[in-house]
Tab-separated table of C-alpha atoms and ligand atoms in Angstrom:
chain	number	residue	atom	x	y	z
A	1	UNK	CA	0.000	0.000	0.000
A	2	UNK	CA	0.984	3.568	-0.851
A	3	UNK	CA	2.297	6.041	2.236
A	4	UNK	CA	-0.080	8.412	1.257
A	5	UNK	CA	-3.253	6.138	1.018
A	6	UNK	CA	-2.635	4.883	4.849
A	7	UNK	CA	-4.245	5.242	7.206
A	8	UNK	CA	-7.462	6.564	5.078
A	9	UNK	CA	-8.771	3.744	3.764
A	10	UNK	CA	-9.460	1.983	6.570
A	11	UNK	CA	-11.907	-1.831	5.205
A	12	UNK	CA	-12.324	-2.322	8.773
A	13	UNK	CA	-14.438	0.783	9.686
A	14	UNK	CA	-17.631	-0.587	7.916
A	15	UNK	CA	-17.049	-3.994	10.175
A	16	UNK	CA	-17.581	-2.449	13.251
A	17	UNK	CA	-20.507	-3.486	14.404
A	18	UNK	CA	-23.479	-5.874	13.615
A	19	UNK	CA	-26.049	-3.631	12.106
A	20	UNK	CA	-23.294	-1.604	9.764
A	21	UNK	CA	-22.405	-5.301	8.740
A	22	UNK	CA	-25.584	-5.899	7.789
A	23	UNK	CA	-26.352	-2.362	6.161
A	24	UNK	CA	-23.258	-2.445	3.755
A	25	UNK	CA	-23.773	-6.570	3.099
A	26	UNK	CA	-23.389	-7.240	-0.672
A	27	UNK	CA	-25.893	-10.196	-0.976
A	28	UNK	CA	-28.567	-11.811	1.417
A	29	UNK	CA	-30.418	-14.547	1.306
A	30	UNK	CA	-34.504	-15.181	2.035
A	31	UNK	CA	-36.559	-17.894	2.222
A	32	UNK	CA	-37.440	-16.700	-1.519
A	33	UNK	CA	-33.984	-18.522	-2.343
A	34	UNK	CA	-34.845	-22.030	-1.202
A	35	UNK	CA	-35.746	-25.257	-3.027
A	36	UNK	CA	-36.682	-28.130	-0.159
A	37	UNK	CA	-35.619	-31.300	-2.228
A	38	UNK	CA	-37.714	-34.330	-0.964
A	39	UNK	CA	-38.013	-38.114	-1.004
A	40	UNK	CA	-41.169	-39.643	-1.118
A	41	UNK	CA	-41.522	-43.611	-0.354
A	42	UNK	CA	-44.675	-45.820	-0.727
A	43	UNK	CA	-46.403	-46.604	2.319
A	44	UNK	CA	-48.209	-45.015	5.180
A	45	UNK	CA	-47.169	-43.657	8.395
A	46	UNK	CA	-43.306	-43.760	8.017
A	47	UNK	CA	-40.148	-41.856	7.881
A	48	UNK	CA	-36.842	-42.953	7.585
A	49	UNK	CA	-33.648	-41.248	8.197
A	50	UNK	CA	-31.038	-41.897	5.298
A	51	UNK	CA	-28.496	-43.011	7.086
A	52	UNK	CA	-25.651	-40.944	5.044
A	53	UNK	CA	-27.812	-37.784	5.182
A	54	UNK	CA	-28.599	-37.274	9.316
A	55	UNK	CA	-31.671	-34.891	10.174
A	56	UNK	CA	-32.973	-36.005	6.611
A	57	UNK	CA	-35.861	-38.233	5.550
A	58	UNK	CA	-37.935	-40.316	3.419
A	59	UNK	CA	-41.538	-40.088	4.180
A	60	UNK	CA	-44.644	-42.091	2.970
A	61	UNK	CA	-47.251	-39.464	1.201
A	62	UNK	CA	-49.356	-39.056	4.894
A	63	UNK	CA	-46.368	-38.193	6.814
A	64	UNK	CA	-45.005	-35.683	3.487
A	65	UNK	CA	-48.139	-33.838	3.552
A	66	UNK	CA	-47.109	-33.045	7.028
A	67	UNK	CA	-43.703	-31.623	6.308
A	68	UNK	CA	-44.642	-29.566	3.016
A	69	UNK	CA	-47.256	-27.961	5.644
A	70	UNK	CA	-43.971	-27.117	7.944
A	71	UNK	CA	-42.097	-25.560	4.658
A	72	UNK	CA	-44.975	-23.617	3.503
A	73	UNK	CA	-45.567	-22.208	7.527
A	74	UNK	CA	-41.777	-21.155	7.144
A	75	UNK	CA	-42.145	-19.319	3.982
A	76	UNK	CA	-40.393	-21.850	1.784
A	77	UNK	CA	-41.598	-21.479	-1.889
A	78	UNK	CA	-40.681	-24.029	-3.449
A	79	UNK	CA	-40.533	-27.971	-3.485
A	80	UNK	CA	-38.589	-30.675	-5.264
A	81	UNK	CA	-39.764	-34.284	-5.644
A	82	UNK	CA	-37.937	-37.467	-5.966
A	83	UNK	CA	-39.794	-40.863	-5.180
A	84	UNK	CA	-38.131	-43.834	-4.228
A	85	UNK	CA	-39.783	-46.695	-6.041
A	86	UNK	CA	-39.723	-50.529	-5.293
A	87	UNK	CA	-37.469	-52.759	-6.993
A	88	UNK	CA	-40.489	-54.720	-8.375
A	89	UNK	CA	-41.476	-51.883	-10.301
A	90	UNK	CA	-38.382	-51.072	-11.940
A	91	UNK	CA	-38.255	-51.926	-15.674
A	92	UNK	CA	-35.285	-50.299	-18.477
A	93	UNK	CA	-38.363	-48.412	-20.278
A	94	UNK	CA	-39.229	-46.265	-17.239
A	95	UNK	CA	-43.023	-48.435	-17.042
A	96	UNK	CA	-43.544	-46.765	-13.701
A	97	UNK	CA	-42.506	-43.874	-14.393
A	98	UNK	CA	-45.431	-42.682	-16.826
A	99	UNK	CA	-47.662	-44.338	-14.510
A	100	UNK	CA	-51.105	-41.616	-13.532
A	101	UNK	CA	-51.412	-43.396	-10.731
A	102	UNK	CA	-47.383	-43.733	-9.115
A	103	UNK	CA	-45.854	-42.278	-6.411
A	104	UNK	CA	-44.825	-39.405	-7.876
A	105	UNK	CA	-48.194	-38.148	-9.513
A	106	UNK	CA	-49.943	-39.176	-6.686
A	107	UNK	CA	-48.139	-37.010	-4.601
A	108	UNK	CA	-47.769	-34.099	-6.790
A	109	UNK	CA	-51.783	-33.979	-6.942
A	110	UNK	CA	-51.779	-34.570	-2.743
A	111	UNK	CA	-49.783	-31.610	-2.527
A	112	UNK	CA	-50.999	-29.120	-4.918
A	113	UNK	CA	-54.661	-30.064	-3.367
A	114	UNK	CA	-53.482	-28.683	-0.004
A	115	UNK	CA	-50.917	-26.236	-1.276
A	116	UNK	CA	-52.144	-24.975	-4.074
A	117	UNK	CA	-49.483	-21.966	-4.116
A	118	UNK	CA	-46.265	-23.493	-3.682
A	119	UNK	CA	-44.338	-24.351	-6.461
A	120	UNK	CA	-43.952	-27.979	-7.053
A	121	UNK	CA	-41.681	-29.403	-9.096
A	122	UNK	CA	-40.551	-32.950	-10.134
A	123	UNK	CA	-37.018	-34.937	-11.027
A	124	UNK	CA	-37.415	-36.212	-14.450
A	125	UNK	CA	-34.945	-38.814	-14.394
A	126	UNK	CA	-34.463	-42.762	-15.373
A	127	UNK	CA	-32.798	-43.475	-12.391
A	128	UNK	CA	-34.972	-44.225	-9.523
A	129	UNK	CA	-37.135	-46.045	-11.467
A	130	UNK	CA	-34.775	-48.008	-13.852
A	131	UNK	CA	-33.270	-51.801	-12.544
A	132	UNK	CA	-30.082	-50.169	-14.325
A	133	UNK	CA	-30.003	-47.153	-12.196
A	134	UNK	CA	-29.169	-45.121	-14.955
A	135	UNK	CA	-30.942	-41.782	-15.784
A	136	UNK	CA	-31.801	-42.952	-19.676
A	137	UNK	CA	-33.025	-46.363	-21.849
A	138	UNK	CA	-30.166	-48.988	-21.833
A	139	UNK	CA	-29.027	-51.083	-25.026
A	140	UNK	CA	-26.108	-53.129	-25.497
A	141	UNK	CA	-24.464	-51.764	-22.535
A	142	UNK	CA	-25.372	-48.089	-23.870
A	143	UNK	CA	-27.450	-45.043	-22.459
A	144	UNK	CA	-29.575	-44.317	-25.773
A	145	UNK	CA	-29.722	-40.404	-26.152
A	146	UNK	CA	-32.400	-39.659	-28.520
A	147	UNK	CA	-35.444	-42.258	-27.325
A	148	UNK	CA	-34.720	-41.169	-23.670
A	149	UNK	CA	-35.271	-37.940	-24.215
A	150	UNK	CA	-38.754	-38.477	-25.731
A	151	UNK	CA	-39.012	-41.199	-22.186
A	152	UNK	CA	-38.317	-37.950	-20.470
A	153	UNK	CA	-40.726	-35.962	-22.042
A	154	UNK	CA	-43.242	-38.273	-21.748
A	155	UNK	CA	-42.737	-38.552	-18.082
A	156	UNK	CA	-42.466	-34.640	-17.759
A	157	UNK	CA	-45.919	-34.687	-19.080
A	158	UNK	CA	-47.627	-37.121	-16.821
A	159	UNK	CA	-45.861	-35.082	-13.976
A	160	UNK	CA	-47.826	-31.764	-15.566
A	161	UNK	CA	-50.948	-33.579	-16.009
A	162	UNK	CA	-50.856	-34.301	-11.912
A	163	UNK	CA	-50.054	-30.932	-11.405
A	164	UNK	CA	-46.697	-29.883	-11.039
A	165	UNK	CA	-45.623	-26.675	-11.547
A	166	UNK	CA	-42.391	-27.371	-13.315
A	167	UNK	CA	-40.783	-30.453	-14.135
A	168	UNK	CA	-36.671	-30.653	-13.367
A	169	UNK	CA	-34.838	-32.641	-16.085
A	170	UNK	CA	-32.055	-33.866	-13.846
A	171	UNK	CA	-31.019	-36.923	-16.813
A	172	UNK	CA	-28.325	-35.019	-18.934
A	173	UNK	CA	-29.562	-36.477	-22.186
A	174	UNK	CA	-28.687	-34.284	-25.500
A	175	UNK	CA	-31.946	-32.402	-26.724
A	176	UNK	CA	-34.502	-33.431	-24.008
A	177	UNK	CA	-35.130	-29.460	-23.535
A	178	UNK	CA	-36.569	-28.997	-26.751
A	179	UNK	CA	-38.507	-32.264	-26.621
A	180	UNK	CA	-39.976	-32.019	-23.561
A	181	UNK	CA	-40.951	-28.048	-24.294
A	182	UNK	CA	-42.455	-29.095	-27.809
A	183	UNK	CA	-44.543	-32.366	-26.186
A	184	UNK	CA	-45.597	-29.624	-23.065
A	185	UNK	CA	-46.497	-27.554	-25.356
A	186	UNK	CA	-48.893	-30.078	-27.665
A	187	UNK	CA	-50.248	-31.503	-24.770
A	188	UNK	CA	-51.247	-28.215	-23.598
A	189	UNK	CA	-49.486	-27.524	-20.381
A	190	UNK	CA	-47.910	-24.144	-21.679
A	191	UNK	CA	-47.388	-22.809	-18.272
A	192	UNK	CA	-45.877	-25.801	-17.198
A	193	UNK	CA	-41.884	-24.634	-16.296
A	194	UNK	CA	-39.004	-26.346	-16.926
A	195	UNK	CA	-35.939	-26.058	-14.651
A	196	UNK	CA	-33.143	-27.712	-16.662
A	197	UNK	CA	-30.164	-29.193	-14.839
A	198	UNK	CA	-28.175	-27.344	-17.461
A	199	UNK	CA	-24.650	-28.167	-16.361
A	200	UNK	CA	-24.961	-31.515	-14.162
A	201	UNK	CA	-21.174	-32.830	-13.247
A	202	UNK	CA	-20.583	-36.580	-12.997
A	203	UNK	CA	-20.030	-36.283	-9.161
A	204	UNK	CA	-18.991	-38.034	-6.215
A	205	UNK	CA	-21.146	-35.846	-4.117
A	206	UNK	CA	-24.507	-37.340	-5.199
A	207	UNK	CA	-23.464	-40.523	-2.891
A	208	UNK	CA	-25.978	-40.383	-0.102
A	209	UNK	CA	-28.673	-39.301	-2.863
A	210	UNK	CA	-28.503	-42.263	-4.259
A	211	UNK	CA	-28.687	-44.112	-0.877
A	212	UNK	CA	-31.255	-42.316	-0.031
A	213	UNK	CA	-32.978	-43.666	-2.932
A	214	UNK	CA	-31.459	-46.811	-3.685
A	215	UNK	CA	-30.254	-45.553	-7.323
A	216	UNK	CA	-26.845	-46.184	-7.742
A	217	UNK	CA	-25.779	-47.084	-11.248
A	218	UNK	CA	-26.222	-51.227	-11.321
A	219	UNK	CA	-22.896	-51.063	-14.151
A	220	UNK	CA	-20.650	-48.575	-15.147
A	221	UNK	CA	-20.884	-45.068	-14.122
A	222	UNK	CA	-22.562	-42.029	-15.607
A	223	UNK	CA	-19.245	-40.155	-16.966
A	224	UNK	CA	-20.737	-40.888	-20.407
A	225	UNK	CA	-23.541	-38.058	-20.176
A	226	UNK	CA	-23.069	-36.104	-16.746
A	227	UNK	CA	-20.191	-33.714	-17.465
A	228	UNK	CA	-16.192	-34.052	-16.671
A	229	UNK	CA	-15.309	-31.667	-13.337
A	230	UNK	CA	-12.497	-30.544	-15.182
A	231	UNK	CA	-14.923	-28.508	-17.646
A	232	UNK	CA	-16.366	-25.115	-17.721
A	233	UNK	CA	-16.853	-23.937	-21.681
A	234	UNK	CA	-18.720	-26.772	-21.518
A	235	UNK	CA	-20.755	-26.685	-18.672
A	236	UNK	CA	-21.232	-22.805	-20.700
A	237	UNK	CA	-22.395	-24.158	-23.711
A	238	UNK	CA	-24.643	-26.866	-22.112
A	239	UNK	CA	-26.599	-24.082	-20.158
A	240	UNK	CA	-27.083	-21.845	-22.936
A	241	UNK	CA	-27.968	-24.605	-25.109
A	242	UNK	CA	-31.005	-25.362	-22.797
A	243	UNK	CA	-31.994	-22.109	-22.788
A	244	UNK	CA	-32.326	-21.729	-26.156
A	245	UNK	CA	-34.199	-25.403	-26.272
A	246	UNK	CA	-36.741	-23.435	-23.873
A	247	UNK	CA	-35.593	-23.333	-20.271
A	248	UNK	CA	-37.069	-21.611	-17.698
A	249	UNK	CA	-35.074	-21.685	-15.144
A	250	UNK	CA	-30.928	-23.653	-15.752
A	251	UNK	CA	-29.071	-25.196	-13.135
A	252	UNK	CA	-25.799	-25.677	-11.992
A	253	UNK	CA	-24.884	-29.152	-9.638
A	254	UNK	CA	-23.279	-30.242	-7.695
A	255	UNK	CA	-22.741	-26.565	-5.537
A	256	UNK	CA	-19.694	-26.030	-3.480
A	257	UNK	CA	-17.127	-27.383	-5.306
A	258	UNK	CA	-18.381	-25.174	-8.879
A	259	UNK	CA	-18.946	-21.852	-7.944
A	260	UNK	CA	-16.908	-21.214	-10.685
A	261	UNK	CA	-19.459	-22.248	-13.103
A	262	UNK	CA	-22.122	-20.673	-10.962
A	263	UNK	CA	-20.691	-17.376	-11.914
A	264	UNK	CA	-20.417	-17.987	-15.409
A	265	UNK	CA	-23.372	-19.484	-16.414
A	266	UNK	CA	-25.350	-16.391	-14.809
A	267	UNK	CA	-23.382	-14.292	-17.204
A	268	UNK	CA	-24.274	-16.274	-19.913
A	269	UNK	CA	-27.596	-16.747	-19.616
A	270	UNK	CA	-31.103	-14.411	-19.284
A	271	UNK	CA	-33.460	-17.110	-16.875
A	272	UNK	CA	-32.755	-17.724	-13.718
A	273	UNK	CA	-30.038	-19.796	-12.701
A	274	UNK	CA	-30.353	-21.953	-9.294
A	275	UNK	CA	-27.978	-24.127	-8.018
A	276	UNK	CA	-27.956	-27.454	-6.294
A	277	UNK	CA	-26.516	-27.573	-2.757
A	278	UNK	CA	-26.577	-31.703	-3.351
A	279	UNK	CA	-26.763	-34.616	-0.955
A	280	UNK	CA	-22.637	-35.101	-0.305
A	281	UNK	CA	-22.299	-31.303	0.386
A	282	UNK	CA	-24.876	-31.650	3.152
A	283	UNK	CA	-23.357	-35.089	4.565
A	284	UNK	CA	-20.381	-33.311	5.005
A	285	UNK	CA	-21.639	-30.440	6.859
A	286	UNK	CA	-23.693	-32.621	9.105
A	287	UNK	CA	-20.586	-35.124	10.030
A	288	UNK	CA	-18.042	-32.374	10.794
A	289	UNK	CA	-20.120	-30.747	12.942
A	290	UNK	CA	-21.104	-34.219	14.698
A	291	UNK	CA	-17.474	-34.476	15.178
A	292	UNK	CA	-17.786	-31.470	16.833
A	293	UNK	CA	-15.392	-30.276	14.363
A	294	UNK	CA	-17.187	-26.884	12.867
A	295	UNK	CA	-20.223	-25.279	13.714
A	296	UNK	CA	-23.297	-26.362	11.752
A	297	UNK	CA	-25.432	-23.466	11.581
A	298	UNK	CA	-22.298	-20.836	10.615
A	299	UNK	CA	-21.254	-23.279	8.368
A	300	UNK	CA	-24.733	-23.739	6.557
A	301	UNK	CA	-25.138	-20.143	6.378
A	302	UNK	CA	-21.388	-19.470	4.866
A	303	UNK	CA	-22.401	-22.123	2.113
A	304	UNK	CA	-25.921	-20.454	1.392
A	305	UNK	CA	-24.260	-17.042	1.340
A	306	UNK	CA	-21.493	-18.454	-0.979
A	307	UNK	CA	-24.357	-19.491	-3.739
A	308	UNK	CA	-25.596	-16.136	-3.631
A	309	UNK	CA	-22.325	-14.323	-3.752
A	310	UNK	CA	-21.167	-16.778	-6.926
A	311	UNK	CA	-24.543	-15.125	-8.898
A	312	UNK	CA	-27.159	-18.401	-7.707
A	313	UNK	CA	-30.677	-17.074	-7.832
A	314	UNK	CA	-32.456	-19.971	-6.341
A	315	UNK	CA	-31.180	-22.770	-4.245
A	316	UNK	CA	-31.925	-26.247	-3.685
A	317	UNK	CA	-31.011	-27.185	-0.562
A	318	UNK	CA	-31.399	-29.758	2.311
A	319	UNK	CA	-30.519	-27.066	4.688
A	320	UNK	CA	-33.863	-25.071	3.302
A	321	UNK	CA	-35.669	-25.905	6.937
A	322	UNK	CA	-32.755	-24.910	9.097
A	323	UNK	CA	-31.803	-22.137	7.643
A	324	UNK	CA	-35.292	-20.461	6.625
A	325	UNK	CA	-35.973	-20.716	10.779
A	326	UNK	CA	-32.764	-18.758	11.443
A	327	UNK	CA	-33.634	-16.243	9.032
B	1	PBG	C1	-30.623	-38.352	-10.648
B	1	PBG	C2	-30.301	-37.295	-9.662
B	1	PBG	C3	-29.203	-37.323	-8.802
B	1	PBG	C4	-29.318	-36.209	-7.971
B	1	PBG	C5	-30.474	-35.519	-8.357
B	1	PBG	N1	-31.071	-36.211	-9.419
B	1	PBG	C6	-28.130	-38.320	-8.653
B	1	PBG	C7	-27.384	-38.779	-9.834
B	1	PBG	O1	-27.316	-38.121	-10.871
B	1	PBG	O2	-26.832	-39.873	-9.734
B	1	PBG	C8	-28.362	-35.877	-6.867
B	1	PBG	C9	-28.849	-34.977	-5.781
B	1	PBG	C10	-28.001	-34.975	-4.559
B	1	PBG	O3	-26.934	-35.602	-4.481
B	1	PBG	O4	-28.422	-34.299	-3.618
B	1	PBG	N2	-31.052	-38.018	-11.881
């Protein structure tokens, strides 16, 4: 630092105290931000705690009813479902999936019944519901690209016809924007919003997801369409691409560890961008602090700051609960 500049510029004059923190803060965050993802199970009367993720459950559609009514009491806007479906219902064409009557329509119409203003949306993925585990069709050892996507948008369409608000292709399949916008569209669900997982990372973090679900790839991994951590052009050109296919609303996952691409996929893009605070990112919040090895709450609320500060508009979150009560 210059002589003459010191002592006048003094950064620690506007850190002084609490309120003149607050006063001269460059981002916030509000329960506006938040995304509660959940997991829905068949059944009645149950919850179970996934073991990798602690504090977070599965519920049967009784017992979910019950916590989207605690959300939408804390100002929450916004919900994400993911059902957890049987083994014996798991096929490689996604059967259950397109079923009016599965877990996940079922509880889409429960919900919007009772809550008719909070915005629902729905995974659109393989995964959970394919005995492969993978998010698309298998063939000869392949995820097929092109009749996947029209799976997808098939299944994005029975989730609008139950009533969700927008549908969240989390699959990574080449196109399945503009074919799941066009078969919205001709089915006539032209309000029906699609948040595409724009730049989705092959990623170690999604572990206790897929516990919590019981969707782990059955061969291979899923390096072939998720994208390669060392990438952000592409993660770039796979955002804007989905816009232009007819995004509402582009994500960026896993969280923490791209900020990075946070940043520049808000500058590329005109929609929203959210960002997904995913299952591994939680788990490793929630063990440290068990450990007694950081503080949870500061540490939640330093991640959900960071999101905003790296350009996120929305996030998904785990911590959505915790942190909406401490705001
Ligand atoms: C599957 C899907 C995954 C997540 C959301 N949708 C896992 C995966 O791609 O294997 C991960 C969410 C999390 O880890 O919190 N389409």
């Amino acid at each position: 630092m210059s002589h003459s500049e010191y002592p006048y510029f003094r950064g620690r004059r506007l850190r002084t105290g609490e309120k003149l923190r607050g006063l001269v803060a460059e981002h916030s965050l509000s329960v506006n931000d938040f995304i509660a993802p959940l997991f829905v199970m068949e059944g009645e009367g149950e919850k179970s705690e996934i073991p990798s993720m602690p504090d977070y459950f599965r519920f049967t559609p009784d017992l979910l009813l019950k916590e989207v009514e605690e959300i939408n009491k804390l100002g929450i806007s916004s919900v994400l479902l993911f059902a957890k479906v049987p083994d014996n219902k798991k096929d490689n064409e996604g059967t259950e999936a397109l079923n009016q009557d599965g877990l996940m329509q079922q509880t889409v119409r429960a919900i919007k019944r009772e809550f008719p203003d909070l915005v629902v949306m729905t995974d659109v993925a393989l995964d959970p519901y394919s005995s492969y585990g993978h998010d698309g069709i298998v063939k000869n050892g392949h995820i097929v690209n092109d009749e996947s996507a029209e799976l997808l948008a098939r299944m994005a369409v029975s989730h609008a016809e139950a009533g969700a608000d927008f549908v969240a292709p989390s699959d990574m399949m080449d196109g399945r924007i503009a074919v799941m916008r066009e078969f919205l569209e001709d089915a006539g669900f032209y309000n029906t919003g699609i948040m595409a997982y724009g730049a989705k990372y092959a990623s170690s973090f999604y572990g206790p997801f897929r516990d919590a679900l019981d969707s782990a790839p059955g061969f291979g991994d899923k390096k072939t369409y998720q994208m390669n951590p060392a990438n952000i052009r592409e993660a770039v050109k796979e955002a804007v691409s989905d816009e232009s296919e007819g995004a509402d609303i582009v994500m960026v996952k896993p969280g923490l560890p791209y900020l990075d691409v946070v940043r520049a996929v808000k500058e590329a893009v005109n929609i929203p961008v959210s960002v997904y605070n995913v299952s591994g990112e939680y788990a490793m919040i929630k063990a440290a602090a068990e450990k007694g090895w950081l503080n949870e709450e500061h540490a939640m609320m330093e991640a959900l700051i960071a999101f905003k500060r790296a350009g996120a508009d929305i996030i998904a979150t785990y911590f959505a609960k915790d942190a909406a009560r401490l705001l």
